[in-house]
Short mmCIF file of N, CA and C in Angstrom, two decimals:
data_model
loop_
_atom_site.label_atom_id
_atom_site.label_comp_id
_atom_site.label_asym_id
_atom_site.label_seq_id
_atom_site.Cartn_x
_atom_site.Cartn_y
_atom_site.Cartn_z
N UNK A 1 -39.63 -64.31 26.19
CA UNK A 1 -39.08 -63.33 27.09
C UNK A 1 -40.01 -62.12 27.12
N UNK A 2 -40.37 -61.63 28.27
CA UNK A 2 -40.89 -60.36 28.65
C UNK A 2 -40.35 -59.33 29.14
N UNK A 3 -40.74 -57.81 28.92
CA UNK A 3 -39.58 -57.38 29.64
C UNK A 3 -41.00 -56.23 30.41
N UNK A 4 -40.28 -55.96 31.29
CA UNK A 4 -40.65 -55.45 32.85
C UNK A 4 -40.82 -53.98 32.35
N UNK A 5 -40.58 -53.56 31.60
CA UNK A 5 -40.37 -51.68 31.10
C UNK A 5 -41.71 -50.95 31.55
N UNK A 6 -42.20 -50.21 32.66
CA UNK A 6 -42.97 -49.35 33.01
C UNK A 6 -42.98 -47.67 32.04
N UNK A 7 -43.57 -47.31 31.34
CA UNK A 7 -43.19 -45.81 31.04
C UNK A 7 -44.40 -45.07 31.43
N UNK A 8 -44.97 -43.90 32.22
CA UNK A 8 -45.63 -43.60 32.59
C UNK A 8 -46.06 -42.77 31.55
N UNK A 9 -47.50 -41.99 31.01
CA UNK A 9 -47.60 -41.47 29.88
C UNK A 9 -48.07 -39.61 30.29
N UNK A 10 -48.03 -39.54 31.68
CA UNK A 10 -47.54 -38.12 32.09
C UNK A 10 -46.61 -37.95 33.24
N UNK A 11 -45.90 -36.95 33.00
CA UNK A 11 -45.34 -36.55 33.81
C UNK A 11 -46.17 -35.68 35.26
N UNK A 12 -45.95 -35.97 36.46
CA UNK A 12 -46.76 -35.83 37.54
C UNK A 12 -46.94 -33.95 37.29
N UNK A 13 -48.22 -33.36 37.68
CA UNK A 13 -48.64 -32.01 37.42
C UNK A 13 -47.83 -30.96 38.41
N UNK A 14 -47.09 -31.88 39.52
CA UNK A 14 -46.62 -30.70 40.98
C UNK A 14 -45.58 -31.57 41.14
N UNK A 15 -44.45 -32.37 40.97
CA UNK A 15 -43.70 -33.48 41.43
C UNK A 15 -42.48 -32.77 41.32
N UNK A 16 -41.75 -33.14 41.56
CA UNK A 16 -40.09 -32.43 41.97
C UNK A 16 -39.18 -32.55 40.43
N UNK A 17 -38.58 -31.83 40.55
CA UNK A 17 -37.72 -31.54 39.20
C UNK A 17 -37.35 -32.52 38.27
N UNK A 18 -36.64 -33.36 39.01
CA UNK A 18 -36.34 -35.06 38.47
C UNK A 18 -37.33 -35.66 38.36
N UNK A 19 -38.46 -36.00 39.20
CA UNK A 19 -40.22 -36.41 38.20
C UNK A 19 -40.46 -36.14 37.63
N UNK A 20 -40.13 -34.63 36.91
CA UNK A 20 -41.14 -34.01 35.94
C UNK A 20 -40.28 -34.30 34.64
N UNK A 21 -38.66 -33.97 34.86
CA UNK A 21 -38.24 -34.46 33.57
C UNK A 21 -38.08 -35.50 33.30
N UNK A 22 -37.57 -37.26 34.35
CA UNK A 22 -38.06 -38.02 34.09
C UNK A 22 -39.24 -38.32 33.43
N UNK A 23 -40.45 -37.91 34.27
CA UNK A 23 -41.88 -38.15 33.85
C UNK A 23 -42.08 -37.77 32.26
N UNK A 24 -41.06 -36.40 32.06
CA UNK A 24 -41.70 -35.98 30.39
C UNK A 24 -40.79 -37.23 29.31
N UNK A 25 -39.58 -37.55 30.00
CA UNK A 25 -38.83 -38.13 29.05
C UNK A 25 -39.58 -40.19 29.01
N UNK A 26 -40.26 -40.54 29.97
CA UNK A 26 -40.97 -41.31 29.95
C UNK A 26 -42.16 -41.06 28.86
N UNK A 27 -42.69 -40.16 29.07
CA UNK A 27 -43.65 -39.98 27.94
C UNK A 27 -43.34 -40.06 26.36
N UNK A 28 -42.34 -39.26 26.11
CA UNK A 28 -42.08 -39.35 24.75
C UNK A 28 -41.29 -40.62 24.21
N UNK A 29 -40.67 -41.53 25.36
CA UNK A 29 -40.34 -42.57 25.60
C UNK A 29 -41.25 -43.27 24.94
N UNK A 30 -42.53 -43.49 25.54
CA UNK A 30 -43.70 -44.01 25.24
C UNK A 30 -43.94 -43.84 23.83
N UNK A 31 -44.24 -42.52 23.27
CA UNK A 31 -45.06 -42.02 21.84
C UNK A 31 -43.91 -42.54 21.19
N UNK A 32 -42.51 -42.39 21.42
CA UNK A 32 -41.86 -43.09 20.35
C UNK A 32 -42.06 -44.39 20.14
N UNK A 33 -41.99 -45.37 21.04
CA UNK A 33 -42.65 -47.19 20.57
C UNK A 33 -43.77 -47.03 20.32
N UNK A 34 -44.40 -46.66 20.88
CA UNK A 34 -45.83 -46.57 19.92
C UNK A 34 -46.16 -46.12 18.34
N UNK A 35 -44.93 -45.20 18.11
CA UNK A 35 -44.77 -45.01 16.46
C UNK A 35 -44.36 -46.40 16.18
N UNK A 36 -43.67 -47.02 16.38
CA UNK A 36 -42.29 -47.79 15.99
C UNK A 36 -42.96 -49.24 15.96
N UNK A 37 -43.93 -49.41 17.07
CA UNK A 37 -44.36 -50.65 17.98
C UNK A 37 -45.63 -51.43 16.69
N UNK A 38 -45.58 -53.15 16.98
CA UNK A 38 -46.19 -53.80 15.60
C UNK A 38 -45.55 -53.44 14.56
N UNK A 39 -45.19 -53.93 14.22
CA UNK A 39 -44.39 -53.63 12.55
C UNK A 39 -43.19 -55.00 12.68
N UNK A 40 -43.47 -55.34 11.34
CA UNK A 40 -42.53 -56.29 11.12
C UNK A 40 -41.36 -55.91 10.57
N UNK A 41 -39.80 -56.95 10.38
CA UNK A 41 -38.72 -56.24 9.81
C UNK A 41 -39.22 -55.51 8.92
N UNK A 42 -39.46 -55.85 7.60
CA UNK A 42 -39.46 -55.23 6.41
C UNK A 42 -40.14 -53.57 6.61
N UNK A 43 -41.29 -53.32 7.84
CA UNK A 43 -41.75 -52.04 7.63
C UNK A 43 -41.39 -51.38 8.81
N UNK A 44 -40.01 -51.99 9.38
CA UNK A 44 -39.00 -51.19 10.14
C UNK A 44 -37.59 -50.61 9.86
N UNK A 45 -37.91 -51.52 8.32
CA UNK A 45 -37.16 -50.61 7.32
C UNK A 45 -37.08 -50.13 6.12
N UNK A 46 -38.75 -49.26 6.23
CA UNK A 46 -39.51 -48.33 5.24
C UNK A 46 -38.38 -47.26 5.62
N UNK A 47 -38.00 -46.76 4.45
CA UNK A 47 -37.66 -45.23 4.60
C UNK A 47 -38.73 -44.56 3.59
N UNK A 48 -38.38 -43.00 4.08
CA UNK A 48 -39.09 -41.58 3.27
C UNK A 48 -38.24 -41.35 2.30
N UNK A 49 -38.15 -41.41 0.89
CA UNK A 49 -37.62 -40.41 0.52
C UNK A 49 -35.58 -40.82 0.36
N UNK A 50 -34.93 -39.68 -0.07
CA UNK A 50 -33.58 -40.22 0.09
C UNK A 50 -32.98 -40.12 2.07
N UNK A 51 -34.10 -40.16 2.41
CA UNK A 51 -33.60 -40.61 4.06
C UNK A 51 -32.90 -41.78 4.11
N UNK A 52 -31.75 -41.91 5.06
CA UNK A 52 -31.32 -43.24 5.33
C UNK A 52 -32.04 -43.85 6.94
N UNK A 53 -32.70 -42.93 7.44
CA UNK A 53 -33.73 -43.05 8.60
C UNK A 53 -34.99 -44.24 8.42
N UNK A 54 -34.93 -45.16 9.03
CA UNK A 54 -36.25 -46.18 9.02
C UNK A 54 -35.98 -46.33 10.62
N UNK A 55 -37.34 -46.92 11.22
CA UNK A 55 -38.12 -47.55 12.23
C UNK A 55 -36.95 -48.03 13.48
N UNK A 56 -36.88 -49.05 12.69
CA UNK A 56 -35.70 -50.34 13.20
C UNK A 56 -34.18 -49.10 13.59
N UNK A 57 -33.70 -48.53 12.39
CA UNK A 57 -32.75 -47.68 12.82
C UNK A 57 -32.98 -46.65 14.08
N UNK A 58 -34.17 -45.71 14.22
CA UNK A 58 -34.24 -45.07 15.13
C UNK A 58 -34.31 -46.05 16.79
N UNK A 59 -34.51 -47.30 16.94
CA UNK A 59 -35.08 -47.90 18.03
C UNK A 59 -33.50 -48.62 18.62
N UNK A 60 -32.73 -48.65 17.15
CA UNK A 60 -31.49 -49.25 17.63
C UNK A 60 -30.34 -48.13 18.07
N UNK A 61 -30.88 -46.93 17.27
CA UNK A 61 -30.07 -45.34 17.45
C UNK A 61 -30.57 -45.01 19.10
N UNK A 62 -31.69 -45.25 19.15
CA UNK A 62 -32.31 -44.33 21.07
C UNK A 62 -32.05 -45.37 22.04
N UNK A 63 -31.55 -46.56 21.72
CA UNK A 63 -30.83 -47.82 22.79
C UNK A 63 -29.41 -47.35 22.79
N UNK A 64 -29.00 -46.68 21.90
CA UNK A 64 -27.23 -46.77 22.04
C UNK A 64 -27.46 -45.61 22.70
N UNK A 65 -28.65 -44.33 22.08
CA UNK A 65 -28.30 -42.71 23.18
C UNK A 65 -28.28 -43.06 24.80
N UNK A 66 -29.52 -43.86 25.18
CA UNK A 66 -30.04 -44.10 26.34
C UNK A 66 -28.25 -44.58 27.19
N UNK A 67 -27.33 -45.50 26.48
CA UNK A 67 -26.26 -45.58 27.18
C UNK A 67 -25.08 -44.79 27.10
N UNK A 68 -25.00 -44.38 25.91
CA UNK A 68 -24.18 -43.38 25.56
C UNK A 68 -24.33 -41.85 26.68
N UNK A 69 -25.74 -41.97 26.83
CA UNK A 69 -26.12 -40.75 27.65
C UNK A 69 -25.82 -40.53 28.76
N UNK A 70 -26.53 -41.75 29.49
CA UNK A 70 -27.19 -42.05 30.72
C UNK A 70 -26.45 -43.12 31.78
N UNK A 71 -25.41 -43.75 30.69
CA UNK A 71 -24.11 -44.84 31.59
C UNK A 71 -22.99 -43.89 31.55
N UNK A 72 -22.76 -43.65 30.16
CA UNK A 72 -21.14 -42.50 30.05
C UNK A 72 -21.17 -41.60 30.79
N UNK A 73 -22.39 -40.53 29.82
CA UNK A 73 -22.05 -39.06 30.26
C UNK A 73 -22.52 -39.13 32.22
N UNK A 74 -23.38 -39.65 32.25
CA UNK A 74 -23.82 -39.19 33.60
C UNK A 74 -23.08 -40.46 34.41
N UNK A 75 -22.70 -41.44 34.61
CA UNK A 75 -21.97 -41.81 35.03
C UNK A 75 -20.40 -42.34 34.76
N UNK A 76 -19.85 -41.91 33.94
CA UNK A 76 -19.04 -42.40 33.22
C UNK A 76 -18.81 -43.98 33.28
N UNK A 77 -19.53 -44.12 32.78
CA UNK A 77 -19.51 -46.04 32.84
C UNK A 77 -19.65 -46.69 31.24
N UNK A 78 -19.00 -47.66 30.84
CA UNK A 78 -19.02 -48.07 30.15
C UNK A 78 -19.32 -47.43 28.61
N UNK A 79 -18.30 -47.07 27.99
CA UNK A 79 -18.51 -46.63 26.71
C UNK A 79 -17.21 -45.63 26.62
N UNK A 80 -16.90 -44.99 25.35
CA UNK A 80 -15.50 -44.42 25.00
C UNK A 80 -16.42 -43.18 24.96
N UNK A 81 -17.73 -43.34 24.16
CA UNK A 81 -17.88 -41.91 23.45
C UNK A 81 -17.78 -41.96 21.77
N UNK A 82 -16.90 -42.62 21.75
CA UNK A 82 -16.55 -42.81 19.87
C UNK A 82 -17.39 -42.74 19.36
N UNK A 83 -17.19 -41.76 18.21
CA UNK A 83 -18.96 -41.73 17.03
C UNK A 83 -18.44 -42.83 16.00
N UNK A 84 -17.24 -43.28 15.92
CA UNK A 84 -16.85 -44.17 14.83
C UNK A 84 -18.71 -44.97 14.60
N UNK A 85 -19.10 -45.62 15.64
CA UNK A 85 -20.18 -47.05 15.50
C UNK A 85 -21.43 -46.21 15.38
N UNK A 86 -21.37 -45.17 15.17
CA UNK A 86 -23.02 -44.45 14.80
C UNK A 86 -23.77 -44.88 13.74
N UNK A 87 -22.95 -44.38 12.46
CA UNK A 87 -23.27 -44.82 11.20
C UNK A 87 -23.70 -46.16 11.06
N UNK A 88 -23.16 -47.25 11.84
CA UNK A 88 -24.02 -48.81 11.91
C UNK A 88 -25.82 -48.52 12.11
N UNK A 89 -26.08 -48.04 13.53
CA UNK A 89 -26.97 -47.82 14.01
C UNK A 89 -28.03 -47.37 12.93
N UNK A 90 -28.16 -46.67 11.63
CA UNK A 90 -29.17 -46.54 10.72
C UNK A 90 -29.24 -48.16 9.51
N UNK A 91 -28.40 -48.89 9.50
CA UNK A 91 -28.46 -49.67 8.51
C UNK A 91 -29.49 -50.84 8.87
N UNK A 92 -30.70 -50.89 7.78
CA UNK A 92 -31.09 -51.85 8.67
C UNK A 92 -32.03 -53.08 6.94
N UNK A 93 -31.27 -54.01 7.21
CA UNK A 93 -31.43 -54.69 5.82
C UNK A 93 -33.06 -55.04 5.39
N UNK A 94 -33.55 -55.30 6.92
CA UNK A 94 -35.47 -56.08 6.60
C UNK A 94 -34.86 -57.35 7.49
N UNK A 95 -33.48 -57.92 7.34
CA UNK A 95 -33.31 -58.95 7.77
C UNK A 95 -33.45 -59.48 9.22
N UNK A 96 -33.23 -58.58 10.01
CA UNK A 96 -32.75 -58.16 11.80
C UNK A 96 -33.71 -58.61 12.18
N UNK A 97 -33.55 -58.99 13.76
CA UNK A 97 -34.62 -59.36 14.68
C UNK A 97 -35.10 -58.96 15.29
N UNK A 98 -36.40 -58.17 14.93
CA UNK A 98 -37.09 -57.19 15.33
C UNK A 98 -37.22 -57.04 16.91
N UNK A 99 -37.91 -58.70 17.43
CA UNK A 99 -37.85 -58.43 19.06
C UNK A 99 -36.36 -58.27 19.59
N UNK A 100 -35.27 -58.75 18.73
CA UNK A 100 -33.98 -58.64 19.54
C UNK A 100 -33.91 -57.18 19.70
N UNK A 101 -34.12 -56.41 18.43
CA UNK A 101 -34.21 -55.15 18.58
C UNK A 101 -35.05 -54.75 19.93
N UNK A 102 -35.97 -54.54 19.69
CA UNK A 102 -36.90 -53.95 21.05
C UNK A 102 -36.18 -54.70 22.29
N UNK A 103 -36.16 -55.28 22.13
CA UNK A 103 -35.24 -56.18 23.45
C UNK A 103 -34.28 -55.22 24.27
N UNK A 104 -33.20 -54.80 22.93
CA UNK A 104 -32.07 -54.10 23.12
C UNK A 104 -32.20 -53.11 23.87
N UNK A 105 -33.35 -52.21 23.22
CA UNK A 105 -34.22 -51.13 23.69
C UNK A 105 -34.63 -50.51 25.24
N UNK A 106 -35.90 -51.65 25.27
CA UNK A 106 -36.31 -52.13 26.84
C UNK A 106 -34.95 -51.91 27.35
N UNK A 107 -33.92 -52.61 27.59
CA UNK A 107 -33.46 -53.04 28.06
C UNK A 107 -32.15 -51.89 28.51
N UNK A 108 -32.14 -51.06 27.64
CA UNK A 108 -31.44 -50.03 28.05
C UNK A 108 -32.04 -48.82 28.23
N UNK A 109 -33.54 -48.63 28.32
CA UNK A 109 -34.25 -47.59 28.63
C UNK A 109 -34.37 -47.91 30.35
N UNK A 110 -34.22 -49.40 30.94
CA UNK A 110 -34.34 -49.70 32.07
C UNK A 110 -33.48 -49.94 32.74
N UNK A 111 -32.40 -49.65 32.04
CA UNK A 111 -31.06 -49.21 32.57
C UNK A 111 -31.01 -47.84 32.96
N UNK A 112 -31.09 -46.91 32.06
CA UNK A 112 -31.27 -45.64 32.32
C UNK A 112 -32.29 -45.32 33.21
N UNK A 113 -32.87 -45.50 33.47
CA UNK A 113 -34.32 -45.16 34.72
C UNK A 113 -33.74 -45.47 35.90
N UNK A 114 -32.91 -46.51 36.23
CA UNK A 114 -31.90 -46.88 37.25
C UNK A 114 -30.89 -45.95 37.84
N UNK A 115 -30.47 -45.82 36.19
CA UNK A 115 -29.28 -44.71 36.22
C UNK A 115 -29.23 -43.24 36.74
N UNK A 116 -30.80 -43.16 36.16
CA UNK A 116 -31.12 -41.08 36.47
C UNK A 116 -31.64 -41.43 38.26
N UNK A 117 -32.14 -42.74 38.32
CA UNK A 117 -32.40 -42.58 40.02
C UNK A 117 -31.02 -43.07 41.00
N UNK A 118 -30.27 -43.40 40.67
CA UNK A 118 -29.16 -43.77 41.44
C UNK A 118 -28.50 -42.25 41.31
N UNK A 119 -28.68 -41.31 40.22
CA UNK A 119 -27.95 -40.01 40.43
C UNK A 119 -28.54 -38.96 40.69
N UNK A 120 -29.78 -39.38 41.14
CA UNK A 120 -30.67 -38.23 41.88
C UNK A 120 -30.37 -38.47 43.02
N UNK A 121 -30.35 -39.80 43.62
CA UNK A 121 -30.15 -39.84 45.07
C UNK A 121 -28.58 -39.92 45.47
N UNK A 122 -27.77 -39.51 44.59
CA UNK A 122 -26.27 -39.03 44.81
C UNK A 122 -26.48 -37.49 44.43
N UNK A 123 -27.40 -36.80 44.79
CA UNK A 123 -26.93 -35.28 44.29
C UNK A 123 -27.99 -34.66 43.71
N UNK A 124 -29.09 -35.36 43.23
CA UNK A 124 -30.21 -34.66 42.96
C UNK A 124 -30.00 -33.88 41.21
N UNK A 125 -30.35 -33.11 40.76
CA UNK A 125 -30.39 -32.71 39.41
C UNK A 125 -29.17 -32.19 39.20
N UNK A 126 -28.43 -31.01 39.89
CA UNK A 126 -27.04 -30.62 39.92
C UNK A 126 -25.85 -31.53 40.18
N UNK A 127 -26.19 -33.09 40.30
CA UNK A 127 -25.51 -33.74 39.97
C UNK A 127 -24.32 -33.82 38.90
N UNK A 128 -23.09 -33.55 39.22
CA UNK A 128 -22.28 -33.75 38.09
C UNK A 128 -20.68 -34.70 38.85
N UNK A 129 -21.55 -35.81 38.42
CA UNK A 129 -20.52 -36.50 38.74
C UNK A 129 -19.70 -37.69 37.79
N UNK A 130 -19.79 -37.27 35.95
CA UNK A 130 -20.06 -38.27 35.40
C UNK A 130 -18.80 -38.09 34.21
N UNK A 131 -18.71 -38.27 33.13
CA UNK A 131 -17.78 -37.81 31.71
C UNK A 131 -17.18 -36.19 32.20
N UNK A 132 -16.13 -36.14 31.62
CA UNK A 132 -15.75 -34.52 32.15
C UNK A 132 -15.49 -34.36 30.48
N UNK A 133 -16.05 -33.24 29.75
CA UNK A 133 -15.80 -33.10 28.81
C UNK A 133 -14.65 -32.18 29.00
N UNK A 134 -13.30 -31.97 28.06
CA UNK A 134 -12.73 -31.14 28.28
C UNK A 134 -12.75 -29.48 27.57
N UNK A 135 -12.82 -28.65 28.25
CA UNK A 135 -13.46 -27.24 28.13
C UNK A 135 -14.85 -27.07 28.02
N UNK A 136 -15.21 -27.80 28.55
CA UNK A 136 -17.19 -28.40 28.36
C UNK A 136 -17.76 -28.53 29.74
N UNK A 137 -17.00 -29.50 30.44
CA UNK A 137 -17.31 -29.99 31.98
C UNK A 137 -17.72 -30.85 32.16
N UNK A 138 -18.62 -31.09 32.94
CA UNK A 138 -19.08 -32.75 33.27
C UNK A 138 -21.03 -31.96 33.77
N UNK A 139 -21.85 -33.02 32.43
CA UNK A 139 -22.56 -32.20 32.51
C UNK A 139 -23.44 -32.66 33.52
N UNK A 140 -24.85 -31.86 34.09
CA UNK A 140 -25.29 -32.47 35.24
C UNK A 140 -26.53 -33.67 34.64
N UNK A 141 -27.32 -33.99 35.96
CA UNK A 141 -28.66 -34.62 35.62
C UNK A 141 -29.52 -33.82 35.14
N UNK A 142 -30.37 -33.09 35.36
CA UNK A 142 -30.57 -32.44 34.61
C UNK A 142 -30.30 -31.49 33.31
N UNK A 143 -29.02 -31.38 32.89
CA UNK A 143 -29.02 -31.03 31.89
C UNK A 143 -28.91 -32.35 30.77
N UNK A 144 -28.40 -33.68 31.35
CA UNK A 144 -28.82 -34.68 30.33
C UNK A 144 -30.29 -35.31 30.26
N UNK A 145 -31.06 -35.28 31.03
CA UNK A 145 -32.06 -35.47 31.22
C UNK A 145 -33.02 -34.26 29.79
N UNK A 146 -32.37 -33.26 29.99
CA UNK A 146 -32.92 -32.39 28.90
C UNK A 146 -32.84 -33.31 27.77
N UNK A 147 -31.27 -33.01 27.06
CA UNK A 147 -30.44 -33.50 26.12
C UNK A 147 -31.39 -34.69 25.52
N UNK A 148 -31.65 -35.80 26.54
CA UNK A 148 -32.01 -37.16 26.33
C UNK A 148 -33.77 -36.67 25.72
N UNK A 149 -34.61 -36.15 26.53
CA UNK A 149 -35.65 -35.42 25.91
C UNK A 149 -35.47 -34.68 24.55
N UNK A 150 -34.84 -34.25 24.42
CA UNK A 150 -34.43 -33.61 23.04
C UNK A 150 -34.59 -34.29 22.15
N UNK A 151 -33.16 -35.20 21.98
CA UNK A 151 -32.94 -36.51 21.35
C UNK A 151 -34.29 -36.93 20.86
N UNK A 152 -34.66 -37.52 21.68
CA UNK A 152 -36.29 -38.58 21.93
C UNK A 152 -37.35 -37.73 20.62
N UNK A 153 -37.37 -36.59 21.11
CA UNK A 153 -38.38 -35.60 20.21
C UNK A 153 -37.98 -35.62 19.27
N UNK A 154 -37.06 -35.19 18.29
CA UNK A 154 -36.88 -34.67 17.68
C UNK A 154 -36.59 -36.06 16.20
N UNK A 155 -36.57 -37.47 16.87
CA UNK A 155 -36.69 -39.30 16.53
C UNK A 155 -37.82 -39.30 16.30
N UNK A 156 -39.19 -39.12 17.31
CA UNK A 156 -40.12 -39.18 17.12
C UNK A 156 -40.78 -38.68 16.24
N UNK A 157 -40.30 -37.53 15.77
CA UNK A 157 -41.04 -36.55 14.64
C UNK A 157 -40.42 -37.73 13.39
N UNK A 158 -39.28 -38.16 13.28
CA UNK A 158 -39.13 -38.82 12.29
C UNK A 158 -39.50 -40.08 12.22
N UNK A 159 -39.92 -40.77 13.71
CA UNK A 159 -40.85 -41.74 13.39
C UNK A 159 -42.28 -41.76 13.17
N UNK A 160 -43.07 -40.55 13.42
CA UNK A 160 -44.51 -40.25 13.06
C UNK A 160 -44.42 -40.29 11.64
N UNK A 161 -43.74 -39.26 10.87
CA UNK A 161 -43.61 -39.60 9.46
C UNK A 161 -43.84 -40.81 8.69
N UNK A 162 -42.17 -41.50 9.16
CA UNK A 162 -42.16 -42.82 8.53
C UNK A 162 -43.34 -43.72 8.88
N UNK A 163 -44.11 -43.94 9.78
CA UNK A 163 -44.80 -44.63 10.37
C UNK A 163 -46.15 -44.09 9.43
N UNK A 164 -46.49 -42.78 9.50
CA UNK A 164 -47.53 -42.68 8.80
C UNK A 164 -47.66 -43.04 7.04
N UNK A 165 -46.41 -43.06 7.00
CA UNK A 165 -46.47 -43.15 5.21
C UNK A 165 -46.49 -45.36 5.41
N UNK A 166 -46.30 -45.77 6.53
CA UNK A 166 -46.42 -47.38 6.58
C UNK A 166 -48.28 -47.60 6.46
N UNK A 167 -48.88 -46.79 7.38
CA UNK A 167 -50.05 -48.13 7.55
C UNK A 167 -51.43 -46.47 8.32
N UNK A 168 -50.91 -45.07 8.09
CA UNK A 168 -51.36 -43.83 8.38
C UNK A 168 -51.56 -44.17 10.24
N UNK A 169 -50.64 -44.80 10.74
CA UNK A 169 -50.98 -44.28 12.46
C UNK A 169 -50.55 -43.17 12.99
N UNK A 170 -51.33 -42.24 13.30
CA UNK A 170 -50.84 -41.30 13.69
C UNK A 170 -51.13 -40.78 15.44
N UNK A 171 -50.89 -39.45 15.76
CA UNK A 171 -51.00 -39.15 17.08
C UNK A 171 -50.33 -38.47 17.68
N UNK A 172 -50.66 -37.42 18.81
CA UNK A 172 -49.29 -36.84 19.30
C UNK A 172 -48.64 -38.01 20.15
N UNK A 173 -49.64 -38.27 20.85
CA UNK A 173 -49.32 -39.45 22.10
C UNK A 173 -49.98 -40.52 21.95
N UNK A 174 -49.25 -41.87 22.41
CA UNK A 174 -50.08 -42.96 22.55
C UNK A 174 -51.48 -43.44 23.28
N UNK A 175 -52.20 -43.80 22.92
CA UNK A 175 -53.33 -43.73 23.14
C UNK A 175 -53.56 -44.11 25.07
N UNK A 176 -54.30 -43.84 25.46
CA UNK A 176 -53.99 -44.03 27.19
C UNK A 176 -53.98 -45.51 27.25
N UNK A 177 -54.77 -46.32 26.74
CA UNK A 177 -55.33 -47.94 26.73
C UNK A 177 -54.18 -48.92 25.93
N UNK A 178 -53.23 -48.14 25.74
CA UNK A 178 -52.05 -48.70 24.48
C UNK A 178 -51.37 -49.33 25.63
N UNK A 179 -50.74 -50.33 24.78
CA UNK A 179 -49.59 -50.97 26.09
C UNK A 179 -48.83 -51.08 25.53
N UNK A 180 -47.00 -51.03 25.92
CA UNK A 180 -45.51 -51.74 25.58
C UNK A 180 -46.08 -53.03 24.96
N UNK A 181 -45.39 -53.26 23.48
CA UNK A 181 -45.68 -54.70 23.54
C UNK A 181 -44.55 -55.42 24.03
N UNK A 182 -44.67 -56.96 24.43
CA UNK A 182 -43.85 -57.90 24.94
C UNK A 182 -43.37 -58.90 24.08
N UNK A 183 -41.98 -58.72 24.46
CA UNK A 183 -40.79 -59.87 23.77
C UNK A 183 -40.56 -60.60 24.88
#
């Protein structure tokens, strides 16, 4: 199985609001599999330290945000919201199937790319047509589009780490000549 996942590795220099944060959240999209990307179970679930954070956990944690985010909040589709099933999302034995993992991944990062363009062209960034939090609101595209960038960054810093203490790859960004690998 292959999967189709495009991530562009800049965001366009003059492009409209939704390109640019798309475009940035594509990027760090990118630098995160590229931390994460080659590695077998066992050194996708290296941890640092008394972290319960490894590889495999962050890739199966940014597949559940990507729907949690990007199906719920912005469209309210499919999902409760419940943090009960979070705590699963870091456990990760060595045993798991690494491409099922990335699979999972792909597969809901290309959901979401669907998702932020089906609600740009219902409304553009002030879009709020999705989860209504109560005393919160219903937040827009662009402000999850932030959120989801956030998220992404702030994984990545913890996968540069872990990743460097595996095999020293390091980098801000993936190299231009790097590619998605294929399951």
């Amino acid at each position: 199985m292959s999967n189709a996942l495009t991530l562009i590795s800049d965001p366009p220099i003059s492009g409209s609001e939704i390109a640019t944060l798309a475009g940035g959240l594509d990027r760090i999209r990118r630098t995160f599999a590229y931390k994460c990307a080659d590695l077998d179970a066992a050194a996708m679930g290296r941890r640092i330290g008394a972290s319960a954070v490894t590889l495999g956990g962050l890739v199966r944690h940014l597949a559940r945000v990507e729907a949690h985010t990007l199906a719920w909040k912005l469209h309210d589709r499919g999902g409760t919201g419940a943090e009960a099933d979070w705590d699963a999302d870091w456990d990760w034995t060595g045993d798991e199937d690494v491409a099922a993992v990335w699979r999972d991944w792909f597969a809901a990062v290309e959901r979401s790319q669907r998702l932020v363009a089906e609600a740009d062209a219902d409304g553009g960034p002030g879009r709020t047509r999705g989860h209504e939090f109560p005393g919160w609101g219903t937040p827009s595209l662009r402000r999850l589009l932030v959120d989801m960038i956030d998220e992404y960054a702030r994984h990545t810093g913890h996968a540069d780490l872990i990743r460097e203490s595996i095999d020293g790859r390091v980098g801000e960004d993936a190299p231009g000549d790097w590619t998605l690998p294929r399951f």
